[in-house]
């Protein structure tokens, strides 16, 4: 299955540059997360994709049944136009009250390390939720998701 990737989905270097602009004091334009919590959320997303963090079985079943059409719709929309306040998978939810600003650098390093690990993949991979798919699609999903959250914090804009 081929997916159309919206041209606003940034390159890996652009994601790195935006993460470098983020600080513990950067405030979200919407939502309840602080910048440290956002980095942890994105890293957890990557850890699911890398098979290091389990997703609940109902999510795995739904992802196999309807995930591919949802991926297509998700990637076709600009990450800067994604709906705000979408429901988050239970394993990816972060309670902002429990996230310490002191862990910001550790979470930044974790997010970038998992991001880079995904971007080193090639060929066909077995995604823990969606099954066999091209590594380029997995990479696009991670860039799209990260771009959405980095725009939430104003450190990444369209264009």
mmCIF file of C-alpha atoms in Angstrom:
data_model
loop_
_atom_site.group_PDB
_atom_site.id
_atom_site.type_symbol
_atom_site.label_atom_id
_atom_site.label_comp_id
_atom_site.label_asym_id
_atom_site.label_seq_id
_atom_site.Cartn_x
_atom_site.Cartn_y
_atom_site.Cartn_z
ATOM 1 C CA UNK A 1 0.000 0.000 0.000
ATOM 2 C CA UNK A 2 1.355 3.379 -1.003
ATOM 3 C CA UNK A 3 0.837 6.487 1.108
ATOM 4 C CA UNK A 4 0.787 10.134 0.094
ATOM 5 C CA UNK A 5 2.972 12.088 2.505
ATOM 6 C CA UNK A 6 1.958 15.732 2.877
ATOM 7 C CA UNK A 7 4.740 18.061 1.668
ATOM 8 C CA UNK A 8 4.616 19.986 4.976
ATOM 9 C CA UNK A 9 6.010 16.905 6.744
ATOM 10 C CA UNK A 10 9.506 18.133 7.631
ATOM 11 C CA UNK A 11 12.852 16.471 7.041
ATOM 12 C CA UNK A 12 14.721 14.869 9.963
ATOM 13 C CA UNK A 13 17.191 17.792 10.175
ATOM 14 C CA UNK A 14 14.291 20.225 10.546
ATOM 15 C CA UNK A 15 12.942 18.183 13.463
ATOM 16 C CA UNK A 16 16.398 18.219 15.086
ATOM 17 C CA UNK A 17 16.671 21.997 14.676
ATOM 18 C CA UNK A 18 13.225 22.545 16.216
ATOM 19 C CA UNK A 19 14.029 20.280 19.175
ATOM 20 C CA UNK A 20 17.227 22.299 19.704
ATOM 21 C CA UNK A 21 15.107 25.493 19.973
ATOM 22 C CA UNK A 22 12.893 23.958 22.658
ATOM 23 C CA UNK A 23 13.629 24.863 26.293
ATOM 24 C CA UNK A 24 12.137 23.773 29.622
ATOM 25 C CA UNK A 25 10.411 27.168 29.731
ATOM 26 C CA UNK A 26 8.813 26.899 26.271
ATOM 27 C CA UNK A 27 5.044 27.062 26.729
ATOM 28 C CA UNK A 28 2.465 25.154 24.716
ATOM 29 C CA UNK A 29 0.043 27.100 22.557
ATOM 30 C CA UNK A 30 -2.632 24.529 23.394
ATOM 31 C CA UNK A 31 -2.988 21.451 25.583
ATOM 32 C CA UNK A 32 -1.753 20.636 29.058
ATOM 33 C CA UNK A 33 1.747 19.299 28.405
ATOM 34 C CA UNK A 34 4.904 21.149 29.295
ATOM 35 C CA UNK A 35 7.911 20.853 26.976
ATOM 36 C CA UNK A 36 9.491 18.026 29.003
ATOM 37 C CA UNK A 37 6.226 16.073 28.944
ATOM 38 C CA UNK A 38 5.881 16.559 25.202
ATOM 39 C CA UNK A 39 9.362 15.159 24.613
ATOM 40 C CA UNK A 40 8.523 12.163 26.802
ATOM 41 C CA UNK A 41 5.234 11.640 24.924
ATOM 42 C CA UNK A 42 6.990 11.693 21.538
ATOM 43 C CA UNK A 43 9.725 9.353 22.804
ATOM 44 C CA UNK A 44 7.069 6.899 24.045
ATOM 45 C CA UNK A 45 5.478 7.012 20.591
ATOM 46 C CA UNK A 46 8.866 6.103 19.092
ATOM 47 C CA UNK A 47 9.378 3.322 21.647
ATOM 48 C CA UNK A 48 6.103 1.704 20.567
ATOM 49 C CA UNK A 49 7.273 1.877 16.956
ATOM 50 C CA UNK A 50 10.597 0.299 17.962
ATOM 51 C CA UNK A 51 8.798 -2.500 19.837
ATOM 52 C CA UNK A 52 10.124 -1.423 23.247
ATOM 53 C CA UNK A 53 6.838 -0.236 24.725
ATOM 54 C CA UNK A 54 3.793 -2.462 24.503
ATOM 55 C CA UNK A 55 0.500 -1.164 23.210
ATOM 56 C CA UNK A 56 -2.678 -2.558 24.796
ATOM 57 C CA UNK A 57 -4.099 -5.503 22.835
ATOM 58 C CA UNK A 58 -7.325 -3.696 21.837
ATOM 59 C CA UNK A 59 -5.206 -0.955 20.236
ATOM 60 C CA UNK A 60 -3.096 -3.552 18.414
ATOM 61 C CA UNK A 61 -6.223 -5.257 17.038
ATOM 62 C CA UNK A 62 -7.784 -1.945 15.943
ATOM 63 C CA UNK A 63 -4.514 -0.824 14.373
ATOM 64 C CA UNK A 64 -4.335 -4.000 12.286
ATOM 65 C CA UNK A 65 -7.979 -3.660 11.218
ATOM 66 C CA UNK A 66 -8.274 0.060 10.455
ATOM 67 C CA UNK A 67 -4.760 1.410 10.935
ATOM 68 C CA UNK A 68 -3.644 1.580 7.322
ATOM 69 C CA UNK A 69 -6.546 3.765 6.111
ATOM 70 C CA UNK A 70 -6.001 5.969 9.164
ATOM 71 C CA UNK A 71 -2.283 6.268 8.343
ATOM 72 C CA UNK A 72 -3.216 7.394 4.848
ATOM 73 C CA UNK A 73 -5.553 10.088 6.166
ATOM 74 C CA UNK A 74 -3.066 11.166 8.833
ATOM 75 C CA UNK A 75 -0.103 11.530 6.457
ATOM 76 C CA UNK A 76 -2.159 13.343 3.802
ATOM 77 C CA UNK A 77 -2.911 16.218 6.227
ATOM 78 C CA UNK A 78 -0.309 18.835 7.075
ATOM 79 C CA UNK A 79 1.088 18.223 10.578
ATOM 80 C CA UNK A 80 0.402 21.923 11.172
ATOM 81 C CA UNK A 81 -3.310 21.446 10.472
ATOM 82 C CA UNK A 82 -3.874 18.360 12.607
ATOM 83 C CA UNK A 83 -6.804 18.477 14.963
ATOM 84 C CA UNK A 84 -5.839 19.667 18.427
ATOM 85 C CA UNK A 85 -6.763 17.719 21.532
ATOM 86 C CA UNK A 86 -7.026 14.323 19.828
ATOM 87 C CA UNK A 87 -7.303 11.328 22.134
ATOM 88 C CA UNK A 88 -3.972 9.860 23.140
ATOM 89 C CA UNK A 89 -3.228 6.161 23.508
ATOM 90 C CA UNK A 90 -3.155 5.277 27.227
ATOM 91 C CA UNK A 91 0.522 4.252 27.110
ATOM 92 C CA UNK A 92 1.455 7.612 25.599
ATOM 93 C CA UNK A 93 -0.458 9.881 27.975
ATOM 94 C CA UNK A 94 1.650 12.084 30.197
ATOM 95 C CA UNK A 95 0.470 13.730 33.398
ATOM 96 C CA UNK A 96 2.125 17.148 33.206
ATOM 97 C CA UNK A 97 2.077 17.389 37.000
ATOM 98 C CA UNK A 98 4.415 14.392 37.223
ATOM 99 C CA UNK A 99 7.002 15.598 34.713
ATOM 100 C CA UNK A 100 9.946 17.438 36.184
ATOM 101 C CA UNK A 101 11.581 20.244 34.230
ATOM 102 C CA UNK A 102 14.928 18.949 35.537
ATOM 103 C CA UNK A 103 14.551 15.878 33.301
ATOM 104 C CA UNK A 104 14.239 18.042 30.159
ATOM 105 C CA UNK A 105 17.720 17.287 28.765
ATOM 106 C CA UNK A 106 17.341 13.561 29.412
ATOM 107 C CA UNK A 107 13.961 13.534 27.639
ATOM 108 C CA UNK A 108 15.339 15.564 24.729
ATOM 109 C CA UNK A 109 18.195 13.062 24.347
ATOM 110 C CA UNK A 110 15.782 10.099 24.588
ATOM 111 C CA UNK A 111 13.413 11.592 22.007
ATOM 112 C CA UNK A 112 16.224 12.325 19.539
ATOM 113 C CA UNK A 113 17.911 8.970 20.090
ATOM 114 C CA UNK A 114 14.718 7.030 19.328
ATOM 115 C CA UNK A 115 13.916 9.375 16.422
ATOM 116 C CA UNK A 116 17.361 8.771 14.897
ATOM 117 C CA UNK A 117 17.070 5.035 15.452
ATOM 118 C CA UNK A 118 13.818 4.971 13.478
ATOM 119 C CA UNK A 119 15.359 7.123 10.751
ATOM 120 C CA UNK A 120 18.203 4.606 10.368
ATOM 121 C CA UNK A 121 15.701 1.895 9.326
ATOM 122 C CA UNK A 122 15.456 0.880 5.693
ATOM 123 C CA UNK A 123 13.462 -1.444 3.500
ATOM 124 C CA UNK A 124 10.457 -3.207 4.935
ATOM 125 C CA UNK A 125 9.949 -3.335 8.704
ATOM 126 C CA UNK A 126 7.450 -5.077 10.949
ATOM 127 C CA UNK A 127 5.603 -2.364 12.813
ATOM 128 C CA UNK A 128 4.233 -3.519 16.202
ATOM 129 C CA UNK A 129 0.823 -1.990 15.461
ATOM 130 C CA UNK A 130 0.399 -1.985 11.685
ATOM 131 C CA UNK A 131 2.395 -5.022 10.567
ATOM 132 C CA UNK A 132 4.706 -5.049 7.558
ATOM 133 C CA UNK A 133 5.303 -1.640 6.038
ATOM 134 C CA UNK A 134 7.983 0.386 4.340
ATOM 135 C CA UNK A 135 10.470 2.047 6.697
ATOM 136 C CA UNK A 136 9.913 5.327 4.838
ATOM 137 C CA UNK A 137 6.279 5.346 5.979
ATOM 138 C CA UNK A 138 7.301 4.721 9.597
ATOM 139 C CA UNK A 139 9.821 7.562 9.317
ATOM 140 C CA UNK A 140 7.173 9.880 7.869
ATOM 141 C CA UNK A 141 4.784 9.021 10.701
ATOM 142 C CA UNK A 142 7.395 9.908 13.321
ATOM 143 C CA UNK A 143 8.298 13.185 11.589
ATOM 144 C CA UNK A 144 4.624 14.087 11.185
ATOM 145 C CA UNK A 145 3.829 13.381 14.849
ATOM 146 C CA UNK A 146 6.899 15.238 16.110
ATOM 147 C CA UNK A 147 6.142 18.208 13.826
ATOM 148 C CA UNK A 148 2.600 18.437 15.196
ATOM 149 C CA UNK A 149 3.901 18.646 18.765
ATOM 150 C CA UNK A 150 6.802 20.940 17.967
ATOM 151 C CA UNK A 151 4.340 23.321 16.322
ATOM 152 C CA UNK A 152 2.253 23.054 19.498
ATOM 153 C CA UNK A 153 5.226 24.652 21.270
ATOM 154 C CA UNK A 154 5.911 27.220 18.555
ATOM 155 C CA UNK A 155 9.380 25.962 17.671
ATOM 156 C CA UNK A 156 8.379 24.615 14.251
ATOM 157 C CA UNK A 157 6.266 26.447 11.710
ATOM 158 C CA UNK A 158 5.067 25.577 8.235
ATOM 159 C CA UNK A 159 7.559 26.333 5.460
#
